[in-house]
Amino acid sequence: MRAHSGMGIDMANGTARRTVAVIGGGYGGSAVAKALDEETDVVLIDPRDAFVHAAGALRALVRPDWAENIFFPYDTLLKHGTVRRGRAAAVDPGGVTLASGERIAADYLVLATGSDYPFPAKTDTDLAGDALARIRDAHAELAAAGRVLIAGAGPVGLELSGEIKAVWPEKHVVVTDPAEELMPGFLPELREELLRQLDALGVELRLGTALAEEPPSAPGRLKPFTVTTTTTGGDAIGADLWFRCYGVRSNGDYLADGRITARDAQGRVPVTERLNVVGHDHIYALGDLTDLAEAKMAGYAMKHAEVVAANVLAQVRGESPTGTYRPSPPSVLLPLGPGGGVGQVPTPDGPAVLPAEQVSAYKGRDLFTGRFAELFGITRD
Ligand SMILES: Cc1cc2nc3c(=O)[nH]c(=O)nc-3n(C[C@H](O)[C@H](O)[C@H](O)COP(=O)(O)OP(=O)(O)OC[C@H]3O[C@@H](n4cnc5c(N)ncnc54)[C@H](O)[C@@H]3O)c2cc1C
């Protein structure tokens, strides 16, 4: 039997409360910590001082007056548990060691460290104040740019093109991607509608086009440049500023010693259908960090959190965990500004494409900020 860290006593039945260390307070980690807060001693570990709602990050860039809405300080998330600012440096079956050297013993571990993505889609600073300043700086430079190059025509690059056009319809926005097709794996009708809306917005889409080298300026910095492409003839693209919209990276360096698990080629953690890290019945992983065969999405990370919370609670109560997770079929809500965009959802009759009005109503209008205000127990005007 594992030793118990003995951090608290359940006053209702006199039994020792179990400690759950949740590593990473993103979408999945925050949700699982909240769900376990009543019945366990939760310690949520994250180097940031606030949860960052990445799905709103691109709107924050073009609307600095709105940007604060994507930050939710952790201090209102938990009623009983604690939030520890710090970065996990190593884990073992009995707990977590932080980069500071501090050790946090735990009965259960939830690995929820997600993934990083280049700015502006995800922020690269730990303090919300610094991140806001960075967003506002980039906004000022973007506002002064006439021509913008977006490298990468995945959902992030396309969403960014729509946000820029919604605020500055006159700016020239060109989006490049080496792939020949947009949104592979989705319905042809979704692609057609996407192309139609991008065209109506005046976004120049250059598929089958790779940049011969990275632009010489840092992303998000106003500094006119010309880059050549690898298309036949190697034509050039000139712009005043560019953004890198590719390059997701799993956050699992603290697993590098291999004590808990080996990771796959993308740095992802193998999990069972109960979302246990393979080989460990009291260690779970969720969200972008997992090797689940589905798109990496916040909505799924929050579904994983429900399964993990149910299984941990069952174990804590002395029952057998029975929650299982089946990877979700493709779905997407891709806004192009507050009023446009495309979407596809699974239905009992197969995948269905959503009209722009529905994408706007579900996501584009407020980018789910209301839902996170609720999770963090705060009210905003
Ligand atoms: C622009 C953009 C728009 C998006 N829109 C949507 C959308 O509309 N719908 C959707 O479903 N998905 C969307 N996504 C995808 C979504 O953001 C990710 O799937 C989601 O962030 C994954 O959540 P997660 O809980 O796994 O981890 P993350 O949200 O990545 O959070 C991980 C947390 O772990 C912390 N951390 C990292 N390393 C350590 C460490 N060593 N120790 C402690 N803590 C650590 C980080 O600080 C972070 O807070 C979008 C992504 C982007 C970039």
PDB file of N, CA and C in Angstrom, residues 247-329:
ATOM      1  N   GLY A 247       3.222  24.657 -35.015  1.00  0.00           N
ATOM      2  CA  GLY A 247       4.281  24.301 -34.070  1.00  0.00           C
ATOM      3  C   GLY A 247       3.811  24.048 -32.650  1.00  0.00           C
ATOM      4  N   VAL A 248       2.768  23.201 -32.505  1.00  0.00           N
ATOM      5  CA  VAL A 248       2.329  22.820 -31.164  1.00  0.00           C
ATOM      6  C   VAL A 248       3.386  21.918 -30.517  1.00  0.00           C
ATOM      7  N   ARG A 249       3.544  22.044 -29.211  1.00  0.00           N
ATOM      8  CA  ARG A 249       4.584  21.273 -28.506  1.00  0.00           C
ATOM      9  C   ARG A 249       4.022  20.772 -27.170  1.00  0.00           C
ATOM     10  N   SER A 250       4.075  19.448 -26.947  1.00  0.00           N
ATOM     11  CA  SER A 250       3.566  18.899 -25.675  1.00  0.00           C
ATOM     12  C   SER A 250       4.457  19.324 -24.522  1.00  0.00           C
ATOM     13  N   ASN A 251       3.840  19.619 -23.373  1.00  0.00           N
ATOM     14  CA  ASN A 251       4.595  20.032 -22.184  1.00  0.00           C
ATOM     15  C   ASN A 251       4.818  18.844 -21.256  1.00  0.00           C
ATOM     16  N   GLY A 252       5.870  18.082 -21.515  1.00  0.00           N
ATOM     17  CA  GLY A 252       6.090  16.907 -20.660  1.00  0.00           C
ATOM     18  C   GLY A 252       7.543  16.722 -20.280  1.00  0.00           C
ATOM     19  N   ASP A 253       8.313  17.809 -20.253  1.00  0.00           N
ATOM     20  CA  ASP A 253       9.745  17.667 -19.963  1.00  0.00           C
ATOM     21  C   ASP A 253       9.992  17.030 -18.597  1.00  0.00           C
ATOM     22  N   TYR A 254       9.074  17.250 -17.662  1.00  0.00           N
ATOM     23  CA  TYR A 254       9.250  16.718 -16.305  1.00  0.00           C
ATOM     24  C   TYR A 254       9.112  15.187 -16.265  1.00  0.00           C
ATOM     25  N   LEU A 255       8.722  14.600 -17.417  1.00  0.00           N
ATOM     26  CA  LEU A 255       8.615  13.134 -17.493  1.00  0.00           C
ATOM     27  C   LEU A 255       9.850  12.521 -18.141  1.00  0.00           C
ATOM     28  N   ALA A 256      10.846  13.370 -18.440  1.00  0.00           N
ATOM     29  CA  ALA A 256      11.981  12.933 -19.266  1.00  0.00           C
ATOM     30  C   ALA A 256      12.782  11.802 -18.634  1.00  0.00           C
ATOM     31  N   ASP A 257      12.746  11.665 -17.290  1.00  0.00           N
ATOM     32  CA  ASP A 257      13.537  10.582 -16.673  1.00  0.00           C
ATOM     33  C   ASP A 257      12.901   9.211 -16.894  1.00  0.00           C
ATOM     34  N   GLY A 258      11.694   9.181 -17.464  1.00  0.00           N
ATOM     35  CA  GLY A 258      11.063   7.902 -17.808  1.00  0.00           C
ATOM     36  C   GLY A 258      10.568   7.105 -16.603  1.00  0.00           C
ATOM     37  N   ARG A 259      10.565   7.689 -15.397  1.00  0.00           N
ATOM     38  CA  ARG A 259      10.151   6.939 -14.205  1.00  0.00           C
ATOM     39  C   ARG A 259       8.686   6.561 -14.252  1.00  0.00           C
ATOM     40  N   ILE A 260       7.880   7.454 -14.810  1.00  0.00           N
ATOM     41  CA  ILE A 260       6.438   7.211 -14.839  1.00  0.00           C
ATOM     42  C   ILE A 260       6.019   6.577 -16.157  1.00  0.00           C
ATOM     43  N   THR A 261       6.607   7.077 -17.229  1.00  0.00           N
ATOM     44  CA  THR A 261       6.155   6.611 -18.542  1.00  0.00           C
ATOM     45  C   THR A 261       7.156   7.021 -19.615  1.00  0.00           C
ATOM     46  N   ALA A 262       7.119   6.269 -20.708  1.00  0.00           N
ATOM     47  CA  ALA A 262       7.824   6.729 -21.918  1.00  0.00           C
ATOM     48  C   ALA A 262       6.801   7.521 -22.722  1.00  0.00           C
ATOM     49  N   ARG A 263       7.243   8.543 -23.431  1.00  0.00           N
ATOM     50  CA  ARG A 263       6.320   9.330 -24.249  1.00  0.00           C
ATOM     51  C   ARG A 263       6.485   8.951 -25.718  1.00  0.00           C
ATOM     52  N   ASP A 264       5.482   9.247 -26.530  1.00  0.00           N
ATOM     53  CA  ASP A 264       5.590   8.908 -27.949  1.00  0.00           C
ATOM     54  C   ASP A 264       6.421   9.978 -28.678  1.00  0.00           C
ATOM     55  N   ALA A 265       6.515   9.839 -30.007  1.00  0.00           N
ATOM     56  CA  ALA A 265       7.397  10.732 -30.776  1.00  0.00           C
ATOM     57  C   ALA A 265       6.964  12.202 -30.660  1.00  0.00           C
ATOM     58  N   GLN A 266       5.681  12.444 -30.378  1.00  0.00           N
ATOM     59  CA  GLN A 266       5.201  13.839 -30.202  1.00  0.00           C
ATOM     60  C   GLN A 266       5.281  14.284 -28.742  1.00  0.00           C
ATOM     61  N   GLY A 267       5.876  13.458 -27.907  1.00  0.00           N
ATOM     62  CA  GLY A 267       5.994  13.831 -26.491  1.00  0.00           C
ATOM     63  C   GLY A 267       4.721  13.576 -25.708  1.00  0.00           C
ATOM     64  N   ARG A 268       3.836  12.743 -26.241  1.00  0.00           N
ATOM     65  CA  ARG A 268       2.549  12.512 -25.576  1.00  0.00           C
ATOM     66  C   ARG A 268       2.576  11.251 -24.717  1.00  0.00           C
ATOM     67  N   VAL A 269       1.679  11.226 -23.752  1.00  0.00           N
ATOM     68  CA  VAL A 269       1.674  10.183 -22.727  1.00  0.00           C
ATOM     69  C   VAL A 269       0.621   9.122 -23.065  1.00  0.00           C
ATOM     70  N   PRO A 270       1.006   7.836 -23.059  1.00  0.00           N
ATOM     71  CA  PRO A 270       0.017   6.789 -23.337  1.00  0.00           C
ATOM     72  C   PRO A 270      -0.939   6.594 -22.153  1.00  0.00           C
ATOM     73  N   VAL A 271      -2.227   6.567 -22.446  1.00  0.00           N
ATOM     74  CA  VAL A 271      -3.233   6.389 -21.392  1.00  0.00           C
ATOM     75  C   VAL A 271      -4.148   5.217 -21.727  1.00  0.00           C
ATOM     76  N   THR A 272      -4.761   4.675 -20.668  1.00  0.00           N
ATOM     77  CA  THR A 272      -5.742   3.596 -20.841  1.00  0.00           C
ATOM     78  C   THR A 272      -7.109   4.234 -21.092  1.00  0.00           C
ATOM     79  N   GLU A 273      -8.121   3.389 -21.294  1.00  0.00           N
ATOM     80  CA  GLU A 273      -9.461   3.955 -21.520  1.00  0.00           C
ATOM     81  C   GLU A 273     -10.008   4.614 -20.250  1.00  0.00           C
ATOM     82  N   ARG A 274      -9.452   4.293 -19.090  1.00  0.00           N
ATOM     83  CA  ARG A 274      -9.868   4.988 -17.845  1.00  0.00           C
ATOM     84  C   ARG A 274      -9.074   6.277 -17.635  1.00  0.00           C
ATOM     85  N   LEU A 275      -8.179   6.567 -18.572  1.00  0.00           N
ATOM     86  CA  LEU A 275      -7.304   7.750 -18.557  1.00  0.00           C
ATOM     87  C   LEU A 275      -6.200   7.658 -17.503  1.00  0.00           C
ATOM     88  N   ASN A 276      -5.911   6.401 -17.075  1.00  0.00           N
ATOM     89  CA  ASN A 276      -4.704   6.186 -16.274  1.00  0.00           C
ATOM     90  C   ASN A 276      -3.502   6.209 -17.191  1.00  0.00           C
ATOM     91  N   VAL A 277      -2.377   6.735 -16.670  1.00  0.00           N
ATOM     92  CA  VAL A 277      -1.120   6.566 -17.388  1.00  0.00           C
ATOM     93  C   VAL A 277      -0.845   5.059 -17.386  1.00  0.00           C
ATOM     94  N   VAL A 278      -0.517   4.502 -18.527  1.00  0.00           N
ATOM     95  CA  VAL A 278      -0.381   3.048 -18.643  1.00  0.00           C
ATOM     96  C   VAL A 278       0.563   2.525 -17.550  1.00  0.00           C
ATOM     97  N   GLY A 279       0.067   1.549 -16.786  1.00  0.00           N
ATOM     98  CA  GLY A 279       0.887   0.932 -15.740  1.00  0.00           C
ATOM     99  C   GLY A 279       0.718   1.548 -14.363  1.00  0.00           C
ATOM    100  N   HIS A 280      -0.135   2.584 -14.219  1.00  0.00           N
ATOM    101  CA  HIS A 280      -0.295   3.255 -12.915  1.00  0.00           C
ATOM    102  C   HIS A 280      -1.777   3.480 -12.615  1.00  0.00           C
ATOM    103  N   ASP A 281      -2.310   2.807 -11.575  1.00  0.00           N
ATOM    104  CA  ASP A 281      -3.744   2.975 -11.329  1.00  0.00           C
ATOM    105  C   ASP A 281      -4.074   4.229 -10.521  1.00  0.00           C
ATOM    106  N   HIS A 282      -3.081   4.938 -10.013  1.00  0.00           N
ATOM    107  CA  HIS A 282      -3.384   6.170  -9.272  1.00  0.00           C
ATOM    108  C   HIS A 282      -2.765   7.401  -9.946  1.00  0.00           C
ATOM    109  N   ILE A 283      -2.285   7.225 -11.175  1.00  0.00           N
ATOM    110  CA  ILE A 283      -1.782   8.373 -11.927  1.00  0.00           C
ATOM    111  C   ILE A 283      -2.605   8.490 -13.217  1.00  0.00           C
ATOM    112  N   TYR A 284      -3.117   9.689 -13.438  1.00  0.00           N
ATOM    113  CA  TYR A 284      -3.966   9.924 -14.610  1.00  0.00           C
ATOM    114  C   TYR A 284      -3.314  10.993 -15.492  1.00  0.00           C
ATOM    115  N   ALA A 285      -3.708  11.005 -16.751  1.00  0.00           N
ATOM    116  CA  ALA A 285      -3.292  12.101 -17.640  1.00  0.00           C
ATOM    117  C   ALA A 285      -4.514  12.501 -18.466  1.00  0.00           C
ATOM    118  N   LEU A 286      -4.535  13.759 -18.859  1.00  0.00           N
ATOM    119  CA  LEU A 286      -5.683  14.229 -19.656  1.00  0.00           C
ATOM    120  C   LEU A 286      -5.242  15.345 -20.598  1.00  0.00           C
ATOM    121  N   GLY A 287      -6.155  15.683 -21.505  1.00  0.00           N
ATOM    122  CA  GLY A 287      -5.952  16.843 -22.373  1.00  0.00           C
ATOM    123  C   GLY A 287      -4.916  16.626 -23.462  1.00  0.00           C
ATOM    124  N   ASP A 288      -4.311  17.731 -23.890  1.00  0.00           N
ATOM    125  CA  ASP A 288      -3.382  17.708 -25.027  1.00  0.00           C
ATOM    126  C   ASP A 288      -2.177  16.808 -24.776  1.00  0.00           C
ATOM    127  N   LEU A 289      -1.866  16.542 -23.508  1.00  0.00           N
ATOM    128  CA  LEU A 289      -0.684  15.735 -23.189  1.00  0.00           C
ATOM    129  C   LEU A 289      -0.863  14.258 -23.549  1.00  0.00           C
ATOM    130  N   THR A 290      -2.098  13.815 -23.697  1.00  0.00           N
ATOM    131  CA  THR A 290      -2.338  12.382 -23.896  1.00  0.00           C
ATOM    132  C   THR A 290      -2.151  11.970 -25.360  1.00  0.00           C
ATOM    133  N   ASP A 291      -1.976  10.664 -25.544  1.00  0.00           N
ATOM    134  CA  ASP A 291      -1.832  10.152 -26.913  1.00  0.00           C
ATOM    135  C   ASP A 291      -3.173   9.697 -27.487  1.00  0.00           C
ATOM    136  N   LEU A 292      -4.287  10.149 -26.900  1.00  0.00           N
ATOM    137  CA  LEU A 292      -5.605   9.748 -27.404  1.00  0.00           C
ATOM    138  C   LEU A 292      -5.736  10.123 -28.878  1.00  0.00           C
ATOM    139  N   ALA A 293      -6.344   9.211 -29.644  1.00  0.00           N
ATOM    140  CA  ALA A 293      -6.445   9.427 -31.093  1.00  0.00           C
ATOM    141  C   ALA A 293      -7.621  10.337 -31.408  1.00  0.00           C
ATOM    142  N   GLU A 294      -7.479  11.604 -31.094  1.00  0.00           N
ATOM    143  CA  GLU A 294      -8.504  12.605 -31.400  1.00  0.00           C
ATOM    144  C   GLU A 294      -7.797  13.951 -31.490  1.00  0.00           C
ATOM    145  N   ALA A 295      -8.484  14.952 -32.054  1.00  0.00           N
ATOM    146  CA  ALA A 295      -7.892  16.288 -32.139  1.00  0.00           C
ATOM    147  C   ALA A 295      -7.631  16.795 -30.725  1.00  0.00           C
ATOM    148  N   LYS A 296      -6.630  17.648 -30.588  1.00  0.00           N
ATOM    149  CA  LYS A 296      -6.306  18.186 -29.256  1.00  0.00           C
ATOM    150  C   LYS A 296      -7.152  19.436 -29.040  1.00  0.00           C
ATOM    151  N   MET A 297      -8.159  19.319 -28.186  1.00  0.00           N
ATOM    152  CA  MET A 297      -9.095  20.426 -27.996  1.00  0.00           C
ATOM    153  C   MET A 297      -9.450  20.599 -26.532  1.00  0.00           C
ATOM    154  N   ALA A 298      -9.726  21.863 -26.187  1.00  0.00           N
ATOM    155  CA  ALA A 298     -10.093  22.197 -24.816  1.00  0.00           C
ATOM    156  C   ALA A 298     -11.369  21.456 -24.397  1.00  0.00           C
ATOM    157  N   GLY A 299     -12.321  21.401 -25.323  1.00  0.00           N
ATOM    158  CA  GLY A 299     -13.591  20.739 -25.012  1.00  0.00           C
ATOM    159  C   GLY A 299     -13.360  19.285 -24.627  1.00  0.00           C
ATOM    160  N   TYR A 300     -12.433  18.622 -25.314  1.00  0.00           N
ATOM    161  CA  TYR A 300     -12.159  17.223 -24.990  1.00  0.00           C
ATOM    162  C   TYR A 300     -11.404  17.131 -23.660  1.00  0.00           C
ATOM    163  N   ALA A 301     -10.458  18.053 -23.442  1.00  0.00           N
ATOM    164  CA  ALA A 301      -9.713  18.026 -22.168  1.00  0.00           C
ATOM    165  C   ALA A 301     -10.697  18.115 -20.998  1.00  0.00           C
ATOM    166  N   MET A 302     -11.764  18.909 -21.168  1.00  0.00           N
ATOM    167  CA  MET A 302     -12.737  19.055 -20.080  1.00  0.00           C
ATOM    168  C   MET A 302     -13.596  17.801 -19.934  1.00  0.00           C
ATOM    169  N   LYS A 303     -13.810  17.097 -21.040  1.00  0.00           N
ATOM    170  CA  LYS A 303     -14.520  15.804 -20.937  1.00  0.00           C
ATOM    171  C   LYS A 303     -13.621  14.776 -20.249  1.00  0.00           C
ATOM    172  N   HIS A 304     -12.323  14.808 -20.597  1.00  0.00           N
ATOM    173  CA  HIS A 304     -11.392  13.890 -19.912  1.00  0.00           C
ATOM    174  C   HIS A 304     -11.442  14.151 -18.408  1.00  0.00           C
ATOM    175  N   ALA A 305     -11.518  15.448 -18.049  1.00  0.00           N
ATOM    176  CA  ALA A 305     -11.510  15.828 -16.628  1.00  0.00           C
ATOM    177  C   ALA A 305     -12.685  15.183 -15.888  1.00  0.00           C
ATOM    178  N   GLU A 306     -13.835  15.094 -16.542  1.00  0.00           N
ATOM    179  CA  GLU A 306     -15.006  14.472 -15.889  1.00  0.00           C
ATOM    180  C   GLU A 306     -14.736  13.009 -15.593  1.00  0.00           C
ATOM    181  N   VAL A 307     -14.113  12.314 -16.565  1.00  0.00           N
ATOM    182  CA  VAL A 307     -13.834  10.883 -16.387  1.00  0.00           C
ATOM    183  C   VAL A 307     -12.782  10.690 -15.285  1.00  0.00           C
ATOM    184  N   VAL A 308     -11.737  11.500 -15.326  1.00  0.00           N
ATOM    185  CA  VAL A 308     -10.673  11.367 -14.318  1.00  0.00           C
ATOM    186  C   VAL A 308     -11.243  11.663 -12.928  1.00  0.00           C
ATOM    187  N   ALA A 309     -12.040  12.713 -12.806  1.00  0.00           N
ATOM    188  CA  ALA A 309     -12.606  13.064 -11.494  1.00  0.00           C
ATOM    189  C   ALA A 309     -13.480  11.920 -10.982  1.00  0.00           C
ATOM    190  N   ALA A 310     -14.308  11.360 -11.857  1.00  0.00           N
ATOM    191  CA  ALA A 310     -15.199  10.261 -11.428  1.00  0.00           C
ATOM    192  C   ALA A 310     -14.367   9.062 -10.961  1.00  0.00           C
ATOM    193  N   ASN A 311     -13.285   8.765 -11.669  1.00  0.00           N
ATOM    194  CA  ASN A 311     -12.472   7.601 -11.300  1.00  0.00           C
ATOM    195  C   ASN A 311     -11.706   7.832  -9.999  1.00  0.00           C
ATOM    196  N   VAL A 312     -11.155   9.025  -9.824  1.00  0.00           N
ATOM    197  CA  VAL A 312     -10.437   9.316  -8.571  1.00  0.00           C
ATOM    198  C   VAL A 312     -11.423   9.268  -7.404  1.00  0.00           C
ATOM    199  N   LEU A 313     -12.599   9.878  -7.581  1.00  0.00           N
ATOM    200  CA  LEU A 313     -13.578   9.882  -6.485  1.00  0.00           C
ATOM    201  C   LEU A 313     -13.996   8.459  -6.129  1.00  0.00           C
ATOM    202  N   ALA A 314     -14.163   7.602  -7.139  1.00  0.00           N
ATOM    203  CA  ALA A 314     -14.510   6.205  -6.857  1.00  0.00           C
ATOM    204  C   ALA A 314     -13.395   5.561  -6.029  1.00  0.00           C
ATOM    205  N   GLN A 315     -12.155   5.772  -6.418  1.00  0.00           N
ATOM    206  CA  GLN A 315     -11.038   5.157  -5.682  1.00  0.00           C
ATOM    207  C   GLN A 315     -10.975   5.679  -4.249  1.00  0.00           C
ATOM    208  N   VAL A 316     -11.180   6.988  -4.091  1.00  0.00           N
ATOM    209  CA  VAL A 316     -11.125   7.610  -2.764  1.00  0.00           C
ATOM    210  C   VAL A 316     -12.213   7.033  -1.852  1.00  0.00           C
ATOM    211  N   ARG A 317     -13.356   6.716  -2.471  1.00  0.00           N
ATOM    212  CA  ARG A 317     -14.480   6.170  -1.681  1.00  0.00           C
ATOM    213  C   ARG A 317     -14.358   4.666  -1.475  1.00  0.00           C
ATOM    214  N   GLY A 318     -13.276   4.094  -2.017  1.00  0.00           N
ATOM    215  CA  GLY A 318     -13.077   2.651  -1.844  1.00  0.00           C
ATOM    216  C   GLY A 318     -13.841   1.825  -2.854  1.00  0.00           C
ATOM    217  N   GLU A 319     -14.317   2.474  -3.926  1.00  0.00           N
ATOM    218  CA  GLU A 319     -15.045   1.742  -4.978  1.00  0.00           C
ATOM    219  C   GLU A 319     -14.123   1.510  -6.166  1.00  0.00           C
ATOM    220  N   SER A 320     -14.613   0.687  -7.109  1.00  0.00           N
ATOM    221  CA  SER A 320     -13.814   0.465  -8.322  1.00  0.00           C
ATOM    222  C   SER A 320     -14.097   1.572  -9.319  1.00  0.00           C
ATOM    223  N   PRO A 321     -13.068   2.159  -9.911  1.00  0.00           N
ATOM    224  CA  PRO A 321     -13.315   3.186 -10.930  1.00  0.00           C
ATOM    225  C   PRO A 321     -13.876   2.550 -12.192  1.00  0.00           C
ATOM    226  N   THR A 322     -14.929   3.147 -12.730  1.00  0.00           N
ATOM    227  CA  THR A 322     -15.557   2.547 -13.920  1.00  0.00           C
ATOM    228  C   THR A 322     -15.649   3.522 -15.094  1.00  0.00           C
ATOM    229  N   GLY A 323     -15.231   4.771 -14.884  1.00  0.00           N
ATOM    230  CA  GLY A 323     -15.357   5.752 -15.971  1.00  0.00           C
ATOM    231  C   GLY A 323     -14.397   5.431 -17.105  1.00  0.00           C
ATOM    232  N   THR A 324     -14.909   5.458 -18.317  1.00  0.00           N
ATOM    233  CA  THR A 324     -14.042   5.238 -19.485  1.00  0.00           C
ATOM    234  C   THR A 324     -14.247   6.375 -20.485  1.00  0.00           C
ATOM    235  N   TYR A 325     -13.261   6.546 -21.346  1.00  0.00           N
ATOM    236  CA  TYR A 325     -13.335   7.623 -22.337  1.00  0.00           C
ATOM    237  C   TYR A 325     -13.120   7.046 -23.723  1.00  0.00           C
ATOM    238  N   ARG A 326     -14.010   7.427 -24.628  1.00  0.00           N
ATOM    239  CA  ARG A 326     -13.828   7.037 -26.035  1.00  0.00           C
ATOM    240  C   ARG A 326     -13.481   8.280 -26.835  1.00  0.00           C
ATOM    241  N   PRO A 327     -12.366   8.249 -27.614  1.00  0.00           N
ATOM    242  CA  PRO A 327     -11.982   9.440 -28.384  1.00  0.00           C
ATOM    243  C   PRO A 327     -13.136   9.978 -29.227  1.00  0.00           C
ATOM    244  N   SER A 328     -13.210  11.297 -29.302  1.00  0.00           N
ATOM    245  CA  SER A 328     -14.329  11.951 -29.992  1.00  0.00           C
ATOM    246  C   SER A 328     -14.079  12.016 -31.494  1.00  0.00           C
ATOM    247  N   PRO A 329     -15.142  11.919 -32.297  1.00  0.00           N
ATOM    248  CA  PRO A 329     -14.994  12.110 -33.749  1.00  0.00           C
ATOM    249  C   PRO A 329     -14.687  13.577 -34.053  1.00  0.00           C
TER     250      PRO A 329
END
